[in-house]
PDB file of C-alpha atoms in Angstrom:
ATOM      1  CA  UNK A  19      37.076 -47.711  32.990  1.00  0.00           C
ATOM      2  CA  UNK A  20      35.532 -47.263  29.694  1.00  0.00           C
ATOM      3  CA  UNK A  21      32.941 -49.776  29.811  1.00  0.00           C
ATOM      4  CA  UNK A  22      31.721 -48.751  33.728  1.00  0.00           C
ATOM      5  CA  UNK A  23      31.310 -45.338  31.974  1.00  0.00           C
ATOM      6  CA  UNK A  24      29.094 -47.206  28.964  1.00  0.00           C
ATOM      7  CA  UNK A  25      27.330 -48.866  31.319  1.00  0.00           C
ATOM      8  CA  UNK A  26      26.444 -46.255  33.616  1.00  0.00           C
ATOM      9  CA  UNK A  27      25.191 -43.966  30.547  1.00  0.00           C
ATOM     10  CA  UNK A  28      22.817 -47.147  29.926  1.00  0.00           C
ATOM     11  CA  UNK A  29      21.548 -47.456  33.375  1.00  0.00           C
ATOM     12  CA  UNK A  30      20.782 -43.711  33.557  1.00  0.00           C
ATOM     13  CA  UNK A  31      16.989 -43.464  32.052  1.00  0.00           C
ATOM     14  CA  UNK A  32      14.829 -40.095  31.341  1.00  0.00           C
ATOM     15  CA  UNK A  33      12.378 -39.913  33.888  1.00  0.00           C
ATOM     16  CA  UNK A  34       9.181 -38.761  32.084  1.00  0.00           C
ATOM     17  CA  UNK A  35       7.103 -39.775  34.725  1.00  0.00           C
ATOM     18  CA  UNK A  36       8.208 -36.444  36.189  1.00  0.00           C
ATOM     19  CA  UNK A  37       7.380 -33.998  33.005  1.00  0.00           C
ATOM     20  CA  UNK A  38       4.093 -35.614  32.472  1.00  0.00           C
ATOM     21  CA  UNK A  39       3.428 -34.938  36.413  1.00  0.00           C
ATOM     22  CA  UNK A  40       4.078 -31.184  36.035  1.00  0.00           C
ATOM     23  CA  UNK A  41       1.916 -31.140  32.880  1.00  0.00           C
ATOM     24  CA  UNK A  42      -1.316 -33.202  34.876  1.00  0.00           C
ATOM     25  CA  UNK A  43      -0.600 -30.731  37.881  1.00  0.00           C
ATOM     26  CA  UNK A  44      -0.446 -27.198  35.726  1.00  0.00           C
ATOM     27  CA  UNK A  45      -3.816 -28.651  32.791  1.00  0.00           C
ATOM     28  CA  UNK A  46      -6.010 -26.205  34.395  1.00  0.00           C
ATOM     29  CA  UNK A  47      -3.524 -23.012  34.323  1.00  0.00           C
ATOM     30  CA  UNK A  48      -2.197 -24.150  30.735  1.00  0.00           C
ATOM     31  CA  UNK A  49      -5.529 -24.568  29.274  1.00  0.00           C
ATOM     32  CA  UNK A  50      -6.988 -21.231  30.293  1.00  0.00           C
ATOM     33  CA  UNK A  51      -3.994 -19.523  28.443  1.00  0.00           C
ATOM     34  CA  UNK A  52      -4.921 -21.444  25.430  1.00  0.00           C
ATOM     35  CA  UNK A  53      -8.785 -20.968  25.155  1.00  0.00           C
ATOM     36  CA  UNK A  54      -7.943 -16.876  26.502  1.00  0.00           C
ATOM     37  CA  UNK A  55      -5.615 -16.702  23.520  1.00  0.00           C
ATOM     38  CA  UNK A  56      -8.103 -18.718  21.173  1.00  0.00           C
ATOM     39  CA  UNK A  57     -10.944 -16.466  21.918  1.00  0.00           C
ATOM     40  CA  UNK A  58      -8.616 -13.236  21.694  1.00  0.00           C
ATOM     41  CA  UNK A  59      -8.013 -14.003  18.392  1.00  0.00           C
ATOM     42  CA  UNK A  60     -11.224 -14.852  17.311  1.00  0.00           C
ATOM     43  CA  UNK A  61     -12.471 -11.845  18.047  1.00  0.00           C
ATOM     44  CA  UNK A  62     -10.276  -9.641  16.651  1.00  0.00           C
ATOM     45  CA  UNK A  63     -10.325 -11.757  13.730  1.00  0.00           C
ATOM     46  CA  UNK A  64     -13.999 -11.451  13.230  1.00  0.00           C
ATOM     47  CA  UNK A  65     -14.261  -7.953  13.962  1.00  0.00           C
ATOM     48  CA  UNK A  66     -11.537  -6.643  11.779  1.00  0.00           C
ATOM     49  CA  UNK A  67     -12.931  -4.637   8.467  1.00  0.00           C
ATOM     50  CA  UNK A  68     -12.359  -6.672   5.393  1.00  0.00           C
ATOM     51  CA  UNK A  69      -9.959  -3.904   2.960  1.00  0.00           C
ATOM     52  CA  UNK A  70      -9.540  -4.346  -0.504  1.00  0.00           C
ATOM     53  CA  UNK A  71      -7.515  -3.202  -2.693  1.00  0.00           C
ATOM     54  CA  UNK A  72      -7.420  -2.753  -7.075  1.00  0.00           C
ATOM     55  CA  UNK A  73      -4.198  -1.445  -8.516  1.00  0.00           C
ATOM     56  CA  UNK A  74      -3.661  -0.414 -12.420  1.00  0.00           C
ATOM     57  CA  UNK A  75      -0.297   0.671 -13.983  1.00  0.00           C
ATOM     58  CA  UNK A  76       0.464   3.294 -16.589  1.00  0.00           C
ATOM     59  CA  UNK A  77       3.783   4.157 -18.592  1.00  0.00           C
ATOM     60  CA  UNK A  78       4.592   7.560 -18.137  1.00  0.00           C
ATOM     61  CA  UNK A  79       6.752   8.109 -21.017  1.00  0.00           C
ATOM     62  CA  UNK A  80       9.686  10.288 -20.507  1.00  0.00           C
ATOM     63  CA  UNK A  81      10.724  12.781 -24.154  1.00  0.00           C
ATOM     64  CA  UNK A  82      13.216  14.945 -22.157  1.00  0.00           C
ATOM     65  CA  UNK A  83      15.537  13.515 -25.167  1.00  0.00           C
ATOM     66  CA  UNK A  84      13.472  14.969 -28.032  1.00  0.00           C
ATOM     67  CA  UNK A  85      12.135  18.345 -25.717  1.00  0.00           C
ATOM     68  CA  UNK A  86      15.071  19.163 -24.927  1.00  0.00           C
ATOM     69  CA  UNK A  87      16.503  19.273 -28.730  1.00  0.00           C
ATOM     70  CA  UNK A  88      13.491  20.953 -29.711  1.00  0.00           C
ATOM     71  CA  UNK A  89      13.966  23.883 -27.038  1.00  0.00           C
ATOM     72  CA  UNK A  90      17.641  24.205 -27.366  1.00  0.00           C
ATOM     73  CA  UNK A  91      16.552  27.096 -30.002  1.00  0.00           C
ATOM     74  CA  UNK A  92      13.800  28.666 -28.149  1.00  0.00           C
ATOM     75  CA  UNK A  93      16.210  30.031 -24.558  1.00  0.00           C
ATOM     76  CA  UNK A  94      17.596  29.064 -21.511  1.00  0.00           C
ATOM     77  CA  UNK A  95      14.022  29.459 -19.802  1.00  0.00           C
ATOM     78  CA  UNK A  96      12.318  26.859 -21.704  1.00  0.00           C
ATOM     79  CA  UNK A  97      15.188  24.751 -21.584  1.00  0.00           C
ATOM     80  CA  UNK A  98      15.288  24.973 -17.407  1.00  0.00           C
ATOM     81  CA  UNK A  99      11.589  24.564 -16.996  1.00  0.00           C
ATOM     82  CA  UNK A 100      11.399  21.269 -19.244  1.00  0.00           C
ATOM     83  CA  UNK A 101      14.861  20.177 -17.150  1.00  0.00           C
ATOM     84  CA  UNK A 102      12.496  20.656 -13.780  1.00  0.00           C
ATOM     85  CA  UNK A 103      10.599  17.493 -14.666  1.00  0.00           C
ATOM     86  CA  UNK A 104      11.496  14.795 -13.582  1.00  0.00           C
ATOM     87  CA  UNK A 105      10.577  11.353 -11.997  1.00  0.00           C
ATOM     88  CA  UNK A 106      10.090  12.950  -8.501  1.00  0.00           C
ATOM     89  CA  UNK A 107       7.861  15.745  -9.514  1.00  0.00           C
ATOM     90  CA  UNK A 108       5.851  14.134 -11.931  1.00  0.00           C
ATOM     91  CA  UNK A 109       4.779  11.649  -8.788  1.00  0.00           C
ATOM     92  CA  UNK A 110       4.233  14.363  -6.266  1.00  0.00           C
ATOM     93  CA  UNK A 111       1.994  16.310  -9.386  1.00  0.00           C
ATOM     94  CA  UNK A 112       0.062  13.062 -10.054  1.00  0.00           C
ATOM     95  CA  UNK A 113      -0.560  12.632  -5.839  1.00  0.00           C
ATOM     96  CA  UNK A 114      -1.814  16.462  -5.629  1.00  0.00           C
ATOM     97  CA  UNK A 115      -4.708  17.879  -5.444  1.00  0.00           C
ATOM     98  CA  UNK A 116      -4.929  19.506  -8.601  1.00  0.00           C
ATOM     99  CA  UNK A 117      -4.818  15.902 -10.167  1.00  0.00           C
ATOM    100  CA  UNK A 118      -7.353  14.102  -7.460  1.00  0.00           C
ATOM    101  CA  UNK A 119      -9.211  16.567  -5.723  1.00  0.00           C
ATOM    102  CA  UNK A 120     -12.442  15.743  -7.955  1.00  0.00           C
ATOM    103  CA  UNK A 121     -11.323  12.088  -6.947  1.00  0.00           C
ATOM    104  CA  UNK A 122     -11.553  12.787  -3.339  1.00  0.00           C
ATOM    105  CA  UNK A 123     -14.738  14.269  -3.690  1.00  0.00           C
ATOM    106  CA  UNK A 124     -16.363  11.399  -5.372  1.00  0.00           C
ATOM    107  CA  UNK A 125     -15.187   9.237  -2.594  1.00  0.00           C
ATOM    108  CA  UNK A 126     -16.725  11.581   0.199  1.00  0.00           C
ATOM    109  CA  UNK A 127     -20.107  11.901  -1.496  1.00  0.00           C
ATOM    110  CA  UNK A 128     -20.349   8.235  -2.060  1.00  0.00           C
ATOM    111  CA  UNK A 129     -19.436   7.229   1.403  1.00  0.00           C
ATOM    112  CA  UNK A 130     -21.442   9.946   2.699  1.00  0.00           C
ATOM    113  CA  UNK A 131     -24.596   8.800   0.608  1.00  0.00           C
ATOM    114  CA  UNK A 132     -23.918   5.035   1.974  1.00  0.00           C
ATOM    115  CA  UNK A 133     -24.465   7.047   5.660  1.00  0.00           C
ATOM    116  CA  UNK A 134     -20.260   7.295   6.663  1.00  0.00           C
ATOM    117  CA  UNK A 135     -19.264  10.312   8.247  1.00  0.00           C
ATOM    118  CA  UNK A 136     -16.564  11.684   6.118  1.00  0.00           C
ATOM    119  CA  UNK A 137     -16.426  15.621   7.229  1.00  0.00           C
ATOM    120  CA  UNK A 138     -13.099  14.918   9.027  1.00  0.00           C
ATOM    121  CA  UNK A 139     -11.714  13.030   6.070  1.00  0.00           C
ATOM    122  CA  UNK A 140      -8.642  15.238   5.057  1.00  0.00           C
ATOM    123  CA  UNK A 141      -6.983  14.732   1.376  1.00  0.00           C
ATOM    124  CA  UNK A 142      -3.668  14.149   2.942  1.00  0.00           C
ATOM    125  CA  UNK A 143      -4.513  11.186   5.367  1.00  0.00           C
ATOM    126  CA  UNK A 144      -6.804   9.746   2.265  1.00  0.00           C
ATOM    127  CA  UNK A 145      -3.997   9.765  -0.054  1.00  0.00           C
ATOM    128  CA  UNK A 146      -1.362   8.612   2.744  1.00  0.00           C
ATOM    129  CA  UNK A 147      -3.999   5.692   4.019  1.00  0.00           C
ATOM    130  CA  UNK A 148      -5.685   4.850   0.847  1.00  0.00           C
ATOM    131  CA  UNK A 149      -3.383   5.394  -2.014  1.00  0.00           C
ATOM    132  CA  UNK A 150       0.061   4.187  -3.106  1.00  0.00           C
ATOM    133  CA  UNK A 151       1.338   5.603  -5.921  1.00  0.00           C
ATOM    134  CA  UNK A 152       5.273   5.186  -7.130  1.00  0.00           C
ATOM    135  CA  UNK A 153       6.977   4.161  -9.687  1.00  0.00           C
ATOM    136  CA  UNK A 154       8.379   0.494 -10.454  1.00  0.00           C
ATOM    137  CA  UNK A 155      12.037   0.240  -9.166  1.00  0.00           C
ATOM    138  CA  UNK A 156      13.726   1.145 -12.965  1.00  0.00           C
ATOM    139  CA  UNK A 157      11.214   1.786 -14.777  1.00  0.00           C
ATOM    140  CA  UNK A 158       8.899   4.027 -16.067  1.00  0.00           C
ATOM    141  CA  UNK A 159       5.743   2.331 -15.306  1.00  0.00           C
ATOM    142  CA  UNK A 160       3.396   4.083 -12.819  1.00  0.00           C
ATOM    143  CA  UNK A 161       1.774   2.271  -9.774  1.00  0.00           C
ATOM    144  CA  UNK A 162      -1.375   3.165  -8.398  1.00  0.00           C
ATOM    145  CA  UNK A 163      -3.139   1.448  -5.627  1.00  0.00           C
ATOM    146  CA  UNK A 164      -6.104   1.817  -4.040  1.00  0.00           C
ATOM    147  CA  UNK A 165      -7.332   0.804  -0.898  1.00  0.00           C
ATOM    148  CA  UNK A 166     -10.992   0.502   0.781  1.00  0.00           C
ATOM    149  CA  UNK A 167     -13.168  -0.982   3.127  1.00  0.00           C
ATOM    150  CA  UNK A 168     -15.749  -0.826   0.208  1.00  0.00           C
ATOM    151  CA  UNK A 169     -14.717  -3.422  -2.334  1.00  0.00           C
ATOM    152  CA  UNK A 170     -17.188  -1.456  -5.130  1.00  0.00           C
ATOM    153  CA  UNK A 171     -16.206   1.847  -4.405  1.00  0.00           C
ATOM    154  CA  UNK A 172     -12.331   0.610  -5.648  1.00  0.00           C
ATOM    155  CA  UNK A 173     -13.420   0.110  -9.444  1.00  0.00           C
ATOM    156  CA  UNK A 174     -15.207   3.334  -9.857  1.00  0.00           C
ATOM    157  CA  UNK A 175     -12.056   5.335  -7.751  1.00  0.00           C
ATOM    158  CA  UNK A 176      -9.873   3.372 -10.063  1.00  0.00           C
ATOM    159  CA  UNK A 177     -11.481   4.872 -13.295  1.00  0.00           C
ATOM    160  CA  UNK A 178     -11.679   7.855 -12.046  1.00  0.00           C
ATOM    161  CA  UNK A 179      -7.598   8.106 -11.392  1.00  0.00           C
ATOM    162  CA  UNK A 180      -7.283   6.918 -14.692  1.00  0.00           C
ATOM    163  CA  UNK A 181      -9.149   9.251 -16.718  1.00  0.00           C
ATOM    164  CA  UNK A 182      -7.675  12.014 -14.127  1.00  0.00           C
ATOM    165  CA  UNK A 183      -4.233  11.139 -15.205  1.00  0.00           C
ATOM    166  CA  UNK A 184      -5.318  10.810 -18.582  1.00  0.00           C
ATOM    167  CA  UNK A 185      -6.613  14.215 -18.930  1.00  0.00           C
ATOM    168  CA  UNK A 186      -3.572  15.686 -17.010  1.00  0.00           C
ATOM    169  CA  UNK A 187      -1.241  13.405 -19.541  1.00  0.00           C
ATOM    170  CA  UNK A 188      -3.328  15.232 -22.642  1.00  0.00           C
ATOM    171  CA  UNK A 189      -2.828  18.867 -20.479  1.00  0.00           C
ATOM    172  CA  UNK A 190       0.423  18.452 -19.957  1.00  0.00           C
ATOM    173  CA  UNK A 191       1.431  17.285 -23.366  1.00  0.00           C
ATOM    174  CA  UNK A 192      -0.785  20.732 -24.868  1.00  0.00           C
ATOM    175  CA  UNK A 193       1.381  23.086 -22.235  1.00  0.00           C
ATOM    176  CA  UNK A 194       4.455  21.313 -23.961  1.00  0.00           C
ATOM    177  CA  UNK A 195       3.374  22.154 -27.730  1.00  0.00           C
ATOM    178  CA  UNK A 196       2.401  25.287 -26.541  1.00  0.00           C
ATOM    179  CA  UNK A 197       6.191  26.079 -24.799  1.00  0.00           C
ATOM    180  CA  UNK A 198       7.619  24.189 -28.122  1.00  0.00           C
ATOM    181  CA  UNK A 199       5.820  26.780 -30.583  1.00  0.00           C
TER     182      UNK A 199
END
């Protein structure tokens, strides 16, 4: 009984004859699908705006150590105000306006001298669609993305958040001496 069932696996061939058959009979319905889906994605390939993007990274260095010694002396005030800095708010200072408005403004006025319209352009979708700022997962090195459809606007915006930061860094670092004195 073992060998007829050996010998009846043998006989038993794949028919391929009959795939192939289904294939010949469905060429014309499987190769509109194919060129429909090839010329989909061509043009959505080809009409999709190129975006680039330039990122930089600062250290924001953290004294709360040495600050915090300093005020012990000077009240409870001082002490609680340089306590209110920390990671979070010193992101959500460096994405506000106060920090990139002039930024933003660059941005508009170049993109509205290259003929974009830019009058609905709020700060809040241009920082949510354009910018990515955060912090590296443990440490204290700053982010910063930038995003465009113009790849020579990105160097120029990139500067400008630099030097923006900068100049906030020096600011903040004068309100400190100043609460220290």
């Amino acid at each position: 009984m073992n060998n007829s069932n050996k010998q009846s696996l043998f006989n038993e061939d794949i028919d391929l004859t009959k795939y192939f058959r289904t294939l010949l009979r469905n060429i014309k319905f499987i190769s509109l699908f194919t060129l429909a889906g090839a010329v989909t994605s061509t043009i959505l390939t080809l009409s999709k705006k190129e975006i680039w993007q330039g990122d930089f990274q600062i250290i924001a260095t953290n004294n709360d150590l040495q600050e915090e010694a300093s005020l012990k002396s000077k009240g409870d005030l001082k002490i609680l105000l340089n306590n209110a800095k920390n990671d979070t708010t010193e992101l959500e200072i460096l994405k506000s306006p106060s920090v990139l408005l002039p930024v933003f403004n660059y941005i508009k006025e170049f993109k509205r001298s290259n003929g974009i319209e830019v009058e609905n352009l709020q700060y809040e979708s241009w920082v949510a669609n354009n910018l990515s700022i955060d912090f590296k997962k443990n440490t204290s090195v700053l982010e910063i993305k930038y995003r465009d459809s113009d790849k020579k606007l990105i160097n120029k915006a990139l500067e400008l958040i630099s030097s923006r930061y900068q100049e906030y860094s020096k600011n903040d670092t004068t309100e400190l001496e100043i609460l220290k004195s």
